[in-house]
């Protein structure tokens, strides 16, 4: 693949995923079955407010589902990647991977 | 800027999820208690009213039942402990079997095979001990301790928790010391599992205390999910 093609593929990547914090969140949720808010906060080091906004953005895009429940009196938010989210993440990885391969050649 | 230093590969996150399951030490505490109970079982031997072979069969079957119910109880207690003590502090993560190339069929077969593996393990350990005792060869407890230490090494590799390597080393050391002291038969086996149980529980207990200190509970009134 010529670099221009790879570059155009890279320019067309999903901007929702491309944001670093959301990319990390999606890569975690892609690897596991589900994770709760506290786990994601600990793993990413993001503040609660920041994490909330990124999760909502991913939910709005249809890439994750947020299941809100309670553990006793404490709110428990379980996050899970959707099929669309997995597909979008794989497409993103492919585009970035191809671009990096082109650079290495 | 921890976020940017983290690796992005799913394998890394799977390893982190495994680590998360083991890092609080709850599993180790319970495994240690299980080993100590098994050591206790070995010390309370059945009165040899029947033939030696039949006695071993009875012991192995009884131990298999103890192990099977131990697994069920282990799962129940560990989940309750994690739900109340660990998850509110460090969060909850569920592993994805598909990402680890494990099908549901493999998992079901593995769970069904667990009692079989337990029985085989007991037969092998008792068989090795019996054989070595008959042949008057020393070192059987060292071999058995290696068999107990092996899963610890596998877990250490899987989770990346270095304390599990030390634990494996400690178990081998116990086996070595018991071999030097010429402790044989059931007493030796009971001591091996007993000391190993104490060591594993101790390791888990220390890890658990450190874990609780490092991860305090959220301040009252502050929503755990950031008012998502």
Short mmCIF file of C-alpha atoms in Angstrom, two decimals:
data_model
loop_
_atom_site.label_atom_id
_atom_site.label_comp_id
_atom_site.label_asym_id
_atom_site.label_seq_id
_atom_site.Cartn_x
_atom_site.Cartn_y
_atom_site.Cartn_z
CA UNK A 1 0.00 0.00 0.00
CA UNK A 2 1.34 3.44 -0.95
CA UNK A 3 1.84 5.91 1.86
CA UNK A 4 -0.81 8.24 0.48
CA UNK A 5 -3.41 5.47 0.59
CA UNK A 6 -2.39 4.57 4.11
CA UNK A 7 -2.42 8.23 5.07
CA UNK A 8 -5.89 8.73 3.65
CA UNK A 9 -7.09 5.62 5.50
CA UNK A 10 -5.58 7.05 8.68
CA UNK A 11 -7.26 10.42 8.10
CA UNK A 12 -10.58 8.62 7.81
CA UNK A 13 -10.31 6.89 11.21
CA UNK A 14 -13.17 7.20 13.64
CA UNK A 15 -12.53 10.35 15.69
CA UNK A 16 -14.63 9.03 18.56
CA UNK A 17 -12.11 6.22 19.07
CA UNK A 18 -9.06 8.24 18.09
CA UNK A 19 -9.16 10.36 21.25
CA UNK A 20 -6.48 8.80 23.57
CA UNK A 21 -8.64 8.38 26.68
CA UNK A 22 -11.47 6.77 24.72
CA UNK A 23 -8.99 4.59 22.86
CA UNK A 24 -7.63 3.26 26.16
CA UNK A 25 -11.15 2.72 27.49
CA UNK A 26 -12.20 0.86 24.37
CA UNK A 27 -9.01 -1.25 24.37
CA UNK A 28 -9.75 -2.34 27.96
CA UNK A 29 -13.40 -3.10 27.25
CA UNK A 30 -12.42 -4.93 24.07
CA UNK A 31 -10.17 -7.26 26.09
CA UNK A 32 -12.56 -8.06 28.93
CA UNK A 33 -16.19 -9.13 29.18
CA UNK A 34 -17.22 -6.16 31.32
CA UNK A 35 -15.72 -3.68 33.75
CA UNK A 36 -17.23 -1.31 36.26
CA UNK A 37 -16.60 2.41 36.64
CA UNK A 38 -14.18 2.04 39.55
CA UNK A 39 -12.02 -0.48 37.67
CA UNK A 40 -11.83 1.77 34.60
CA UNK A 41 -10.99 4.78 36.76
CA UNK A 42 -8.18 2.87 38.47
CA UNK A 43 -6.80 1.44 35.24
CA UNK A 44 -6.80 4.68 33.27
CA UNK A 45 -6.05 7.18 36.01
CA UNK A 46 -8.77 9.47 34.65
CA UNK A 47 -10.80 11.63 36.99
CA UNK A 48 -14.39 10.57 37.61
CA UNK A 49 -15.86 13.50 35.71
CA UNK A 50 -13.52 12.99 32.78
CA UNK A 51 -14.19 9.28 32.69
CA UNK A 52 -17.95 9.86 32.87
CA UNK A 53 -17.91 12.17 29.86
CA UNK A 54 -15.78 9.78 27.78
CA UNK A 55 -17.99 6.82 28.63
CA UNK A 56 -21.10 8.79 27.72
CA UNK A 57 -19.51 9.75 24.40
CA UNK A 58 -18.76 6.10 23.64
CA UNK A 59 -22.27 5.12 24.66
CA UNK A 60 -23.78 7.78 22.39
CA UNK A 61 -21.73 6.38 19.50
CA UNK A 62 -23.17 2.94 20.27
CA UNK A 63 -19.77 1.44 21.03
CA UNK A 64 -20.46 0.52 24.65
CA UNK A 65 -23.44 -0.13 26.88
CA UNK A 66 -23.72 1.28 30.40
CA UNK A 67 -25.75 -0.76 32.84
CA UNK A 68 -26.48 1.24 35.98
CA UNK A 69 -27.32 -0.63 39.14
CA UNK A 70 -26.56 -0.51 42.87
CA UNK A 71 -24.27 -2.50 45.15
CA UNK A 72 -26.03 -1.86 48.44
CA UNK A 73 -26.29 1.93 48.50
CA UNK A 74 -23.30 2.49 46.23
CA UNK A 75 -23.94 3.09 42.54
CA UNK A 76 -22.47 0.44 40.26
CA UNK A 77 -22.00 1.13 36.57
CA UNK A 78 -21.09 -1.86 34.45
CA UNK A 79 -19.59 -1.04 31.05
CA UNK A 80 -19.56 -3.51 28.17
CA UNK A 81 -18.39 -3.17 24.60
CA UNK A 82 -20.99 -3.73 21.86
CA UNK A 83 -20.51 -5.66 18.61
CA UNK A 84 -20.32 -2.33 16.76
CA UNK A 85 -17.74 -1.13 19.25
CA UNK A 86 -15.57 -4.23 18.72
CA UNK A 87 -15.83 -3.89 14.93
CA UNK A 88 -15.00 -0.17 15.05
CA UNK A 89 -12.02 -0.82 17.33
CA UNK A 90 -10.69 -3.54 15.01
CA UNK A 91 -11.12 -1.25 11.98
CA UNK A 92 -9.26 1.51 13.81
CA UNK A 93 -6.39 -0.81 14.76
CA UNK A 94 -6.16 -2.04 11.17
CA UNK A 95 -5.96 1.50 9.75
CA UNK A 96 -3.33 2.64 12.24
CA UNK A 97 -1.39 -0.62 11.89
CA UNK A 98 -1.27 -0.33 8.09
CA UNK A 99 -0.05 3.24 8.33
CA UNK A 100 2.71 2.31 10.77
CA UNK A 101 3.74 -0.62 8.56
CA UNK A 102 4.00 1.72 5.58
CA UNK A 103 6.25 4.03 7.58
CA UNK A 104 8.55 1.16 8.57
CA UNK A 105 8.98 -0.06 4.98
CA UNK B 1 0.35 10.91 32.60
CA UNK B 2 -0.09 7.24 33.46
CA UNK B 3 -2.72 6.96 30.79
CA UNK B 4 -0.23 7.47 27.98
CA UNK B 5 2.34 5.07 29.41
CA UNK B 6 -0.03 2.14 29.49
CA UNK B 7 0.28 -0.46 26.81
CA UNK B 8 -2.67 -0.73 24.47
CA UNK B 9 -2.59 -4.39 23.48
CA UNK B 10 -5.61 -6.47 24.57
CA UNK B 11 -3.22 -9.12 25.94
CA UNK B 12 -1.90 -6.54 28.38
CA UNK B 13 -5.44 -5.77 29.56
CA UNK B 14 -6.27 -9.47 29.91
CA UNK B 15 -3.16 -9.89 32.07
CA UNK B 16 -4.16 -6.85 34.11
CA UNK B 17 -7.64 -8.34 34.61
CA UNK B 18 -6.09 -11.60 35.84
CA UNK B 19 -3.79 -9.63 38.10
CA UNK B 20 -6.78 -7.72 39.42
CA UNK B 21 -8.49 -10.99 40.38
CA UNK B 22 -5.45 -12.21 42.35
CA UNK B 23 -3.75 -9.06 43.65
CA UNK B 24 -5.97 -8.62 46.75
CA UNK B 25 -4.78 -11.97 48.20
CA UNK B 26 -8.30 -13.28 49.00
CA UNK B 27 -7.88 -16.38 46.81
CA UNK B 28 -4.54 -17.16 48.47
CA UNK B 29 -5.99 -16.88 51.98
CA UNK B 30 -8.72 -19.38 51.08
CA UNK B 31 -6.37 -21.76 49.23
CA UNK B 32 -4.06 -21.68 52.26
CA UNK B 33 -6.96 -22.51 54.59
CA UNK B 34 -7.93 -25.35 52.21
CA UNK B 35 -4.40 -26.77 52.34
CA UNK B 36 -4.36 -26.55 56.13
CA UNK B 37 -7.71 -28.36 56.29
CA UNK B 38 -6.30 -31.05 54.03
CA UNK B 39 -3.29 -31.37 56.32
CA UNK B 40 -5.70 -31.75 59.24
CA UNK B 41 -7.56 -34.43 57.30
CA UNK B 42 -4.31 -36.33 56.77
CA UNK B 43 -3.47 -36.26 60.47
CA UNK B 44 -6.87 -37.70 61.38
CA UNK B 45 -6.27 -41.01 59.64
CA UNK B 46 -8.81 -43.76 59.55
CA UNK B 47 -8.18 -46.57 62.02
CA UNK B 48 -6.59 -49.35 59.92
CA UNK B 49 -9.39 -51.88 60.44
CA UNK B 50 -9.40 -52.70 56.74
CA UNK B 51 -6.60 -53.65 54.33
CA UNK B 52 -3.96 -51.03 53.51
CA UNK B 53 -5.08 -50.66 49.88
CA UNK B 54 -8.75 -50.25 50.84
CA UNK B 55 -7.74 -47.71 53.46
CA UNK B 56 -5.92 -45.62 50.83
CA UNK B 57 -8.96 -45.84 48.51
CA UNK B 58 -11.27 -44.65 51.32
CA UNK B 59 -8.90 -41.80 52.17
CA UNK B 60 -8.59 -40.69 48.54
CA UNK B 61 -12.36 -40.77 47.99
CA UNK B 62 -13.00 -38.86 51.22
CA UNK B 63 -10.38 -36.30 50.26
CA UNK B 64 -11.92 -35.97 46.78
CA UNK B 65 -15.30 -35.18 48.36
CA UNK B 66 -13.63 -32.66 50.68
CA UNK B 67 -11.84 -31.07 47.69
CA UNK B 68 -15.03 -30.94 45.59
CA UNK B 69 -17.04 -29.22 48.34
CA UNK B 70 -13.98 -27.10 49.06
CA UNK B 71 -14.12 -25.78 45.49
CA UNK B 72 -17.83 -24.94 45.77
CA UNK B 73 -17.39 -23.29 49.18
CA UNK B 74 -14.23 -21.57 47.96
CA UNK B 75 -16.11 -19.95 45.07
CA UNK B 76 -18.98 -18.81 47.30
CA UNK B 77 -16.83 -17.38 50.11
CA UNK B 78 -14.31 -15.73 47.77
CA UNK B 79 -17.06 -14.03 45.75
CA UNK B 80 -18.77 -12.71 48.91
CA UNK B 81 -15.45 -11.43 50.29
CA UNK B 82 -14.53 -9.78 47.00
CA UNK B 83 -17.98 -8.25 46.62
CA UNK B 84 -17.84 -6.67 50.08
CA UNK B 85 -14.16 -5.85 50.48
CA UNK B 86 -12.32 -5.75 47.15
CA UNK B 87 -14.75 -4.62 44.45
CA UNK B 88 -15.85 -1.35 46.14
CA UNK B 89 -12.16 -0.37 46.31
CA UNK B 90 -10.65 -1.54 43.04
CA UNK B 91 -13.67 -2.25 40.90
CA UNK B 92 -15.12 -5.24 39.19
CA UNK B 93 -13.87 -6.80 35.97
CA UNK B 94 -15.12 -9.91 34.21
CA UNK B 95 -12.81 -11.82 31.91
CA UNK B 96 -13.80 -12.43 28.31
CA UNK B 97 -13.36 -16.10 27.46
CA UNK B 98 -13.46 -15.54 23.69
CA UNK B 99 -10.52 -13.14 23.86
CA UNK B 100 -8.48 -15.84 25.56
CA UNK B 101 -9.37 -18.34 22.82
CA UNK B 102 -11.38 -20.39 25.31
CA UNK B 103 -14.73 -21.70 24.14
CA UNK B 104 -17.66 -22.29 26.52
CA UNK B 105 -17.28 -26.03 25.83
CA UNK B 106 -13.65 -25.99 27.01
CA UNK B 107 -14.64 -24.18 30.19
CA UNK B 108 -17.48 -26.60 30.97
CA UNK B 109 -15.21 -29.59 30.32
CA UNK B 110 -12.51 -28.08 32.53
CA UNK B 111 -14.98 -27.49 35.38
CA UNK B 112 -16.34 -31.03 35.04
CA UNK B 113 -12.81 -32.41 34.97
CA UNK B 114 -11.74 -30.57 38.14
CA UNK B 115 -12.86 -33.31 40.59
CA UNK B 116 -11.17 -35.88 38.30
CA UNK B 117 -7.93 -33.84 38.35
CA UNK B 118 -8.22 -33.54 42.14
CA UNK B 119 -8.54 -37.32 42.50
CA UNK B 120 -5.64 -37.92 40.07
CA UNK B 121 -3.52 -35.39 41.98
CA UNK B 122 -4.26 -37.11 45.28
CA UNK B 123 -3.62 -40.57 43.88
CA UNK B 124 -0.32 -39.44 42.33
CA UNK B 125 0.83 -37.66 45.49
CA UNK B 126 -0.09 -40.57 47.75
CA UNK B 127 1.25 -43.07 45.20
CA UNK B 128 4.59 -41.27 44.88
CA UNK B 129 4.87 -41.06 48.65
CA UNK B 130 3.99 -44.74 49.11
CA UNK B 131 6.41 -45.85 46.38
CA UNK B 132 9.30 -43.80 47.72
CA UNK B 133 8.63 -45.01 51.25
CA UNK B 134 8.60 -48.63 50.04
CA UNK B 135 11.82 -48.16 48.11
CA UNK B 136 13.27 -46.33 51.10
CA UNK B 137 14.24 -43.40 48.87
CA UNK B 138 14.34 -39.94 50.37
CA UNK B 139 13.19 -36.85 48.51
CA UNK B 140 9.54 -37.69 47.93
CA UNK B 141 8.38 -34.60 49.82
CA UNK B 142 10.59 -32.42 47.66
CA UNK B 143 8.91 -33.87 44.55
CA UNK B 144 5.49 -33.29 46.09
CA UNK B 145 6.36 -29.74 47.03
CA UNK B 146 7.45 -29.17 43.41
CA UNK B 147 4.03 -30.43 42.34
CA UNK B 148 2.39 -27.93 44.68
CA UNK B 149 4.74 -25.10 43.67
CA UNK B 150 4.14 -25.64 39.94
CA UNK B 151 0.62 -24.08 39.88
CA UNK B 152 2.02 -21.09 41.80
CA UNK B 153 4.61 -20.54 39.05
CA UNK B 154 1.94 -20.86 36.33
CA UNK B 155 -0.20 -18.30 38.18
CA UNK B 156 2.77 -15.99 38.65
CA UNK B 157 3.40 -16.05 34.90
CA UNK B 158 -0.27 -15.52 34.12
CA UNK B 159 -0.82 -12.65 36.54
CA UNK B 160 2.64 -11.10 36.62
CA UNK B 161 2.55 -11.05 40.44
CA UNK B 162 6.13 -11.57 41.64
CA UNK B 163 5.07 -12.59 45.14
CA UNK B 164 3.76 -15.85 43.66
CA UNK B 165 7.29 -16.74 42.48
CA UNK B 166 8.53 -16.22 46.04
CA UNK B 167 5.64 -18.35 47.25
CA UNK B 168 6.68 -21.18 44.91
CA UNK B 169 10.24 -20.86 46.22
CA UNK B 170 8.97 -21.00 49.80
CA UNK B 171 6.95 -24.16 49.09
CA UNK B 172 10.03 -25.82 47.59
CA UNK B 173 12.03 -24.77 50.64
CA UNK B 174 9.48 -26.42 52.94
CA UNK B 175 9.72 -29.61 50.86
CA UNK B 176 13.51 -29.47 51.00
CA UNK B 177 13.60 -28.94 54.77
CA UNK B 178 11.17 -31.79 55.39
CA UNK B 179 13.29 -34.01 53.15
CA UNK B 180 16.44 -33.15 55.11
CA UNK B 181 14.68 -33.92 58.39
CA UNK B 182 13.71 -37.36 57.01
CA UNK B 183 9.97 -36.91 57.61
CA UNK B 184 8.07 -39.62 55.84
CA UNK B 185 4.56 -40.94 55.23
CA UNK B 186 1.40 -39.20 56.37
CA UNK B 187 3.15 -37.04 58.97
CA UNK B 188 5.46 -35.65 56.30
CA UNK B 189 2.60 -35.12 53.88
CA UNK B 190 0.50 -33.41 56.56
CA UNK B 191 3.41 -31.19 57.55
CA UNK B 192 4.10 -30.30 53.91
CA UNK B 193 0.49 -29.30 53.19
CA UNK B 194 0.13 -27.70 56.63
CA UNK B 195 3.22 -25.49 56.37
CA UNK B 196 2.41 -24.71 52.72
CA UNK B 197 -1.11 -23.71 53.76
CA UNK B 198 0.27 -21.42 56.47
CA UNK B 199 2.72 -19.88 53.99
CA UNK B 200 0.07 -19.33 51.29
CA UNK B 201 -2.43 -17.89 53.77
CA UNK B 202 0.22 -15.65 55.26
CA UNK B 203 1.25 -14.37 51.84
CA UNK B 204 -2.40 -13.74 50.96
CA UNK B 205 -3.08 -12.10 54.32
CA UNK B 206 -0.17 -9.68 53.96
CA UNK B 207 -1.18 -8.90 50.37
CA UNK B 208 -4.75 -8.33 51.53
CA UNK B 209 -3.75 -5.88 54.30
CA UNK B 210 -1.48 -3.96 51.91
CA UNK B 211 -4.25 -3.95 49.32
CA UNK B 212 -6.78 -2.49 51.78
CA UNK B 213 -4.32 0.23 52.79
CA UNK B 214 -3.41 1.10 49.22
CA UNK B 215 -7.02 1.26 48.07
CA UNK B 216 -9.15 3.06 50.63
CA UNK B 217 -12.92 3.18 50.23
CA UNK B 218 -14.50 6.16 48.51
CA UNK B 219 -15.36 9.12 50.72
CA UNK B 220 -18.97 8.99 51.96
CA UNK B 221 -21.35 11.00 49.85
CA UNK B 222 -19.09 10.92 46.82
CA UNK B 223 -20.72 8.98 44.03
CA UNK B 224 -18.56 6.03 42.99
CA UNK B 225 -19.51 6.50 39.35
CA UNK B 226 -18.98 10.23 39.23
CA UNK B 227 -22.73 10.82 38.79
CA UNK B 228 -22.63 9.15 35.42
#
